[in-house]
Tab-separated table of C-alpha atoms and ligand atoms in Angstrom:
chain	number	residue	atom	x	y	z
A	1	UNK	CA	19.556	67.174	158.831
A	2	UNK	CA	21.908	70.158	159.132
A	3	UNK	CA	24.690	69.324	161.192
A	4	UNK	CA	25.897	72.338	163.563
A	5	UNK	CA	29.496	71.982	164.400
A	6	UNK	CA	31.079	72.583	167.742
A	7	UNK	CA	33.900	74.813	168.147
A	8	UNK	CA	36.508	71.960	168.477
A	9	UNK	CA	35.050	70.659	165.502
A	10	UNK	CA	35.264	73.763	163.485
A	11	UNK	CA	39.171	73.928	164.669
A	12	UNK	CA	39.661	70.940	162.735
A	13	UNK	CA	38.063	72.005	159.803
A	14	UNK	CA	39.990	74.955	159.914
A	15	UNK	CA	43.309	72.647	160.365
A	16	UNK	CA	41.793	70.461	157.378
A	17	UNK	CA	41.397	73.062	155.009
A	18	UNK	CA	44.175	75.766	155.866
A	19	UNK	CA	46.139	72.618	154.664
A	20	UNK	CA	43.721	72.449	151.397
A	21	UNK	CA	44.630	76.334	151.239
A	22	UNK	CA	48.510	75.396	151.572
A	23	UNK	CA	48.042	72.982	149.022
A	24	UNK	CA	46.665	74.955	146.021
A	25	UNK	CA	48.896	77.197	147.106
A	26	UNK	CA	52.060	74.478	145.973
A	27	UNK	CA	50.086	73.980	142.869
A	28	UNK	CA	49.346	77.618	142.086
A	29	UNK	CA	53.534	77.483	142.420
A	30	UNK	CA	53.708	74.142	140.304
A	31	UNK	CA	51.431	74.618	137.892
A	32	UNK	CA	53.251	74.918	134.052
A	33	UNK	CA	52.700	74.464	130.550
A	34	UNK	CA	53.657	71.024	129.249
A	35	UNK	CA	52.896	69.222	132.601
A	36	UNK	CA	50.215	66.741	132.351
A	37	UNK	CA	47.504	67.126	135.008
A	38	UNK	CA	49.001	64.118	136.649
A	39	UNK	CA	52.129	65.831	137.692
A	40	UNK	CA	49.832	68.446	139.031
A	41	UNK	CA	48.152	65.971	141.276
A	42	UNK	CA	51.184	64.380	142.384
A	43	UNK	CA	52.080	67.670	143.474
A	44	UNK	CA	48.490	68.210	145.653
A	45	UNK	CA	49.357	64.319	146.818
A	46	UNK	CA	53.025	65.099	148.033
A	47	UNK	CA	52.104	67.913	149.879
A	48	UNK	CA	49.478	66.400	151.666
A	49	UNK	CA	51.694	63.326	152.072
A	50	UNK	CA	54.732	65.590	153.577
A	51	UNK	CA	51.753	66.924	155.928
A	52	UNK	CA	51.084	63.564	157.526
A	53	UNK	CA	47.495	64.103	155.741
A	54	UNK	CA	45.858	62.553	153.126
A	55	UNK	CA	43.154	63.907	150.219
A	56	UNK	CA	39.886	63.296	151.246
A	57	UNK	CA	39.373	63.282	147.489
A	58	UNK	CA	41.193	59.967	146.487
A	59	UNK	CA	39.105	56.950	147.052
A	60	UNK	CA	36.093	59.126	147.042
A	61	UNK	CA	32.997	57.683	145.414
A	62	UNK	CA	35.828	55.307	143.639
A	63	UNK	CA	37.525	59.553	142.507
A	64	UNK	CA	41.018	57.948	141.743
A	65	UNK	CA	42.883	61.382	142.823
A	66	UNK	CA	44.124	63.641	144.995
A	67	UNK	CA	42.681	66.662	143.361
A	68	UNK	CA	40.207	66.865	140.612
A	69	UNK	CA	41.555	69.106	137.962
A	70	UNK	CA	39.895	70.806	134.810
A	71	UNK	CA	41.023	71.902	132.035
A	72	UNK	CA	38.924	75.133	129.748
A	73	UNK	CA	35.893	73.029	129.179
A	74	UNK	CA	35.354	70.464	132.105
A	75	UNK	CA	33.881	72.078	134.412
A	76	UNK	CA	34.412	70.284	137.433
A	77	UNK	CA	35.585	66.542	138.467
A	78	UNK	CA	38.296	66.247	135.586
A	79	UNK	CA	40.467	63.187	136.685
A	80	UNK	CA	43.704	63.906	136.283
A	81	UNK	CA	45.862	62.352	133.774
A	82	UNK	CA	47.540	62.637	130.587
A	83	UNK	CA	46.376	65.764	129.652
A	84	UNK	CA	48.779	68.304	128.563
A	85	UNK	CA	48.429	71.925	130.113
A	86	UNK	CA	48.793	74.501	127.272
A	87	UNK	CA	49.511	77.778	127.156
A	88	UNK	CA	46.579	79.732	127.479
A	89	UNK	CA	44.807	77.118	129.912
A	90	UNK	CA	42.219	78.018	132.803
A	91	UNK	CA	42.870	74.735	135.159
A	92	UNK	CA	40.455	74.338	137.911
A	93	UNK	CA	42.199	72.007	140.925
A	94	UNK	CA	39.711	71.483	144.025
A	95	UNK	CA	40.605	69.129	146.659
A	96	UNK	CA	40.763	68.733	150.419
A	97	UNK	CA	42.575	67.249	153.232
A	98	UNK	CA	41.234	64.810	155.696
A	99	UNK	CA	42.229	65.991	158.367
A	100	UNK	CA	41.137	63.659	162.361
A	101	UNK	CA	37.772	62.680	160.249
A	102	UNK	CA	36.782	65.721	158.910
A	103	UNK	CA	37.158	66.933	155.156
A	104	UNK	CA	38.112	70.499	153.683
A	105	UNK	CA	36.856	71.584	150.489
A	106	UNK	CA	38.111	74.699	148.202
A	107	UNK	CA	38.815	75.054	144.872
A	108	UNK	CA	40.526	77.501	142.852
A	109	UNK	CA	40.887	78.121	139.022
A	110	UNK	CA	44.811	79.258	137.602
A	111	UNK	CA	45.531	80.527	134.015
A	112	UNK	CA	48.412	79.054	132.641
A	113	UNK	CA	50.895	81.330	130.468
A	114	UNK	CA	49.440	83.601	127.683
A	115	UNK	CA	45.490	83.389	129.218
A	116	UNK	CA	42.847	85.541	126.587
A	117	UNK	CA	41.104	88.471	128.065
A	118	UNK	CA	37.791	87.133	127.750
A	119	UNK	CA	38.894	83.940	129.970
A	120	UNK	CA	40.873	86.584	132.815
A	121	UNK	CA	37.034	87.892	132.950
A	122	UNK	CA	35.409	84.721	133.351
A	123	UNK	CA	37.693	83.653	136.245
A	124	UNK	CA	37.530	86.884	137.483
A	125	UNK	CA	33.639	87.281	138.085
A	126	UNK	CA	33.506	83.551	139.273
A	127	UNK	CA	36.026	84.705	142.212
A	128	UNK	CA	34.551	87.959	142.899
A	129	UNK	CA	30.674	86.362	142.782
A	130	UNK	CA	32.208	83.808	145.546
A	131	UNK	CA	33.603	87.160	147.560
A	132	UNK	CA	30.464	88.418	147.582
A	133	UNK	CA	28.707	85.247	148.620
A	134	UNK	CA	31.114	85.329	151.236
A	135	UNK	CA	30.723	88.625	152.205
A	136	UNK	CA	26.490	87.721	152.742
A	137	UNK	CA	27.129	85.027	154.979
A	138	UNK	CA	26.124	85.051	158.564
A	139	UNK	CA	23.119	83.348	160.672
A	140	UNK	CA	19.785	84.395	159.637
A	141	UNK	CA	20.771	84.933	156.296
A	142	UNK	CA	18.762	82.637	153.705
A	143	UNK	CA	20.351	80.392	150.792
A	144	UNK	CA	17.943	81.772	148.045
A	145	UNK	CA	19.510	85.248	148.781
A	146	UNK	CA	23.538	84.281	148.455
A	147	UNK	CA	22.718	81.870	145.178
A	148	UNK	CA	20.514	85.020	143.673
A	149	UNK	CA	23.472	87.250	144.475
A	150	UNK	CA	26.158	84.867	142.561
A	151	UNK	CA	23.640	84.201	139.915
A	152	UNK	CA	22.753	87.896	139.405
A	153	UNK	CA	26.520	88.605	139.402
A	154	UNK	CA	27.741	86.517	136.775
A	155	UNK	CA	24.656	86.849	134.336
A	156	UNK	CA	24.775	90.507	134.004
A	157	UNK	CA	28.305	90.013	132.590
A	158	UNK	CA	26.925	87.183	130.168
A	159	UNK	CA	27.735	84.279	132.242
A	160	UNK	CA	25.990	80.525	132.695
A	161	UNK	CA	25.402	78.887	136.192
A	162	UNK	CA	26.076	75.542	136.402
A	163	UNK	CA	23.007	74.310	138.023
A	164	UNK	CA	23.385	70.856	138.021
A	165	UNK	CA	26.188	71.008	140.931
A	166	UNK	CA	26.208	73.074	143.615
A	167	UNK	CA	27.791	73.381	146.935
A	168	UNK	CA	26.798	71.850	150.373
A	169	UNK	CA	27.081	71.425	153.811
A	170	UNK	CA	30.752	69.985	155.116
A	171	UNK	CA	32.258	68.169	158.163
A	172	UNK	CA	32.443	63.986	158.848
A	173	UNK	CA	31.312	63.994	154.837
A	174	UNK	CA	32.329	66.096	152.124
A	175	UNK	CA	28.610	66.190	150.956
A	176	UNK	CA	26.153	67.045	153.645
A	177	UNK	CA	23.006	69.174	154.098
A	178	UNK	CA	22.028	71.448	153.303
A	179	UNK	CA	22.672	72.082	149.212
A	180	UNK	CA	24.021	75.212	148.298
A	181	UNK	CA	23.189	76.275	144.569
A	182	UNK	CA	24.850	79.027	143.075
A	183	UNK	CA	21.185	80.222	141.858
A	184	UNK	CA	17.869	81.118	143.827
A	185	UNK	CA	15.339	83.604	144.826
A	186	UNK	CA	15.687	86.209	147.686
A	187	UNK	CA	13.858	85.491	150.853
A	188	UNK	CA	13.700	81.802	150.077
A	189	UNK	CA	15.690	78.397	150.882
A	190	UNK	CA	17.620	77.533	154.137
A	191	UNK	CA	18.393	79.764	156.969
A	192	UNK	CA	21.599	80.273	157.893
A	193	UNK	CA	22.579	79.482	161.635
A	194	UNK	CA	26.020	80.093	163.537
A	195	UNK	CA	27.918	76.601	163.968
A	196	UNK	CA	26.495	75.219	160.257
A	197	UNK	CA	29.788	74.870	157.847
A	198	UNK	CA	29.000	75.211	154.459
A	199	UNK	CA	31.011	74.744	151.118
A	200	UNK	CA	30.284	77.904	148.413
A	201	UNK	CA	31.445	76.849	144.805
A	202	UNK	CA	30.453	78.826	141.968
A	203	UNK	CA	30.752	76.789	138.572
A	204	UNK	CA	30.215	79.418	135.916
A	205	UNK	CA	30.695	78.914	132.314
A	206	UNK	CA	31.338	81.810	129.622
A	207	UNK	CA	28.890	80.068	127.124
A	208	UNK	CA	25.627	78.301	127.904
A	209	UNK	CA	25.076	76.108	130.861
A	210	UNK	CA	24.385	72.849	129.658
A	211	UNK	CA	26.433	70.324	130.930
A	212	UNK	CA	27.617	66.212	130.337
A	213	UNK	CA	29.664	64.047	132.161
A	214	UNK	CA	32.102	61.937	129.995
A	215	UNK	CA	32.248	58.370	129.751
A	216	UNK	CA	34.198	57.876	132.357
A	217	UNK	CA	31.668	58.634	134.691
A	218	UNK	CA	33.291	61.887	136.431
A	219	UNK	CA	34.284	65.011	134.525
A	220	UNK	CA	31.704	67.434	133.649
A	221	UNK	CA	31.822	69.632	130.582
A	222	UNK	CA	30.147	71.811	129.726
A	223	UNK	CA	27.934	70.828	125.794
A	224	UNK	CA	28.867	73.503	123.876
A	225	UNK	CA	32.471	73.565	125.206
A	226	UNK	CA	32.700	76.859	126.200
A	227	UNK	CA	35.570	77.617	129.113
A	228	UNK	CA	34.114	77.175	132.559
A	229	UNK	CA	35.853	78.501	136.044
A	230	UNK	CA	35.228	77.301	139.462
A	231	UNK	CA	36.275	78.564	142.473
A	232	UNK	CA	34.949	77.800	145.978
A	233	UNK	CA	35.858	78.148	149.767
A	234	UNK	CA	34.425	76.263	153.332
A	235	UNK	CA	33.345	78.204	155.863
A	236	UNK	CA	31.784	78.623	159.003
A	237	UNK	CA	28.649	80.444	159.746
A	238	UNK	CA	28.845	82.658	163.161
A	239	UNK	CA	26.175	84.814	164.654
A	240	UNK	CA	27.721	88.432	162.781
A	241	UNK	CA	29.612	86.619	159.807
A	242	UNK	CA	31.477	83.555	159.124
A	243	UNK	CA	35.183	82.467	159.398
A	244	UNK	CA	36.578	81.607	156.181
A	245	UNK	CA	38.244	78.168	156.693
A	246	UNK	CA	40.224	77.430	153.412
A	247	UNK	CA	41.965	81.131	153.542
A	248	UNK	CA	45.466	81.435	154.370
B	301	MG	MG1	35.487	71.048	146.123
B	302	MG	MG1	32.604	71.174	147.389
């Protein structure tokens, strides 16, 4: 079942994830070569901490984090840890406050220091294929028709979709109805209607999309570990557009 908000409801989504902005925002401003992506969540965790909020992320499905953070070729739900950022490093960090029972959700991908060109481009069409996605949305619009737009966008430049994860409703639970893949066929899928808050998170990887998830039962990578970026907003739908929750 598709939840549809109320306004009071989407006010503290809004107040959940302007404080998810604010926090990839401190680690966008943290973020450094030689820190391990550890220090990077302790930085997501202390800001949600000095907030009076905590991630909605840690205790998760048994997620043992603040933020999930990825490094070139995980793709999504890297936990952090001792891993070293190096120059030349895409690091995707997504997380979310929980904010009075309700969860934000957005996710961003930095380069770290000396970042190749063909990496810039990769992060740079999985952004602007999310812009355009968000551009699409308003009630009456169908699913099929945003995922064929972000899927059309990143393949004519030579890009994968993930297909495996996609995004999803979002309120009382991070993961609600309905799915949201970054793929699809105009004209089909689930109608957009005002009040429905959905999460849009293109995972796009520069190689082929094939993915695994490592032994440790959480971060996905992509096979042929090729860089992957991921970047991904919450918003909510209204009857001429929608209201972009996680922006500033
Ligand atoms: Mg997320
Ligand atoms: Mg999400």
């Amino acid at each position: 079942m598709i939840i549809i908000k109320t306004s009071s409801e989407i006010a503290k989504l809004r107040k959940a994830n302007k404080l998810t902005h604010d926090a990839l925002d401190a680690a966008e401003e943290a973020i450094r070569i030689g820190m391990t992506t550890k220090e990077l969540d302790e930085v997501i965790r202390k800001f949600f901490a000095a907030h009076g909020v905590k991630s909605g992320f840690l205790g998760y499905g048994g997620f043992p984090a603040s933020a999930c953070i990825s490094v070139n070729e995980e793709v999504i739900h890297g936990i952090p840890g001792d891993r070293v950022i190096q120059d030349g490093d895409i690091v995707s960090v997504d997380t979310g406050a929980y904010y009075e029972g309700y969860y934000g959700d957005s996710a961003r991908t930095f380069a770290v220091g000396n970042v190749s060109q063909e990496r810039l481009a990769l992060m740079k069409s999985t952004k602007e294929s999310l812009e355009i996605a968000l551009s699409m949305v308003k009630a009456g619009v169908r699913l099929g028709d945003i995922g064929h737009a972000i899927q059309k966008y990143n393949e004519d430049r030579g890009y994968s979709v993930v297909r495996e994860f996609v995004g999803h409703g979002v309120g009382k639970d991070m993961h609600e109805e309905p799915e949201v893949p970054n793929y699809g066929k105009p004209g089909h899928g689930v109608r957009l209607a005002a009040g429905m808050v959905i999460a849009i998170e293109p995972m796009i990887a520069m190689g082929k999309p094939d993915i695994k998830v490592l032994s440790n039962q959480w971060t996905v990578v992509t096979k042929d570990k090729s860089p992957a970026a991921h970047f991904e907003h919450s918003v909510a739908v209204t009857t001429d557009g929608c209201v972009v929750l996680s922006a500033e």
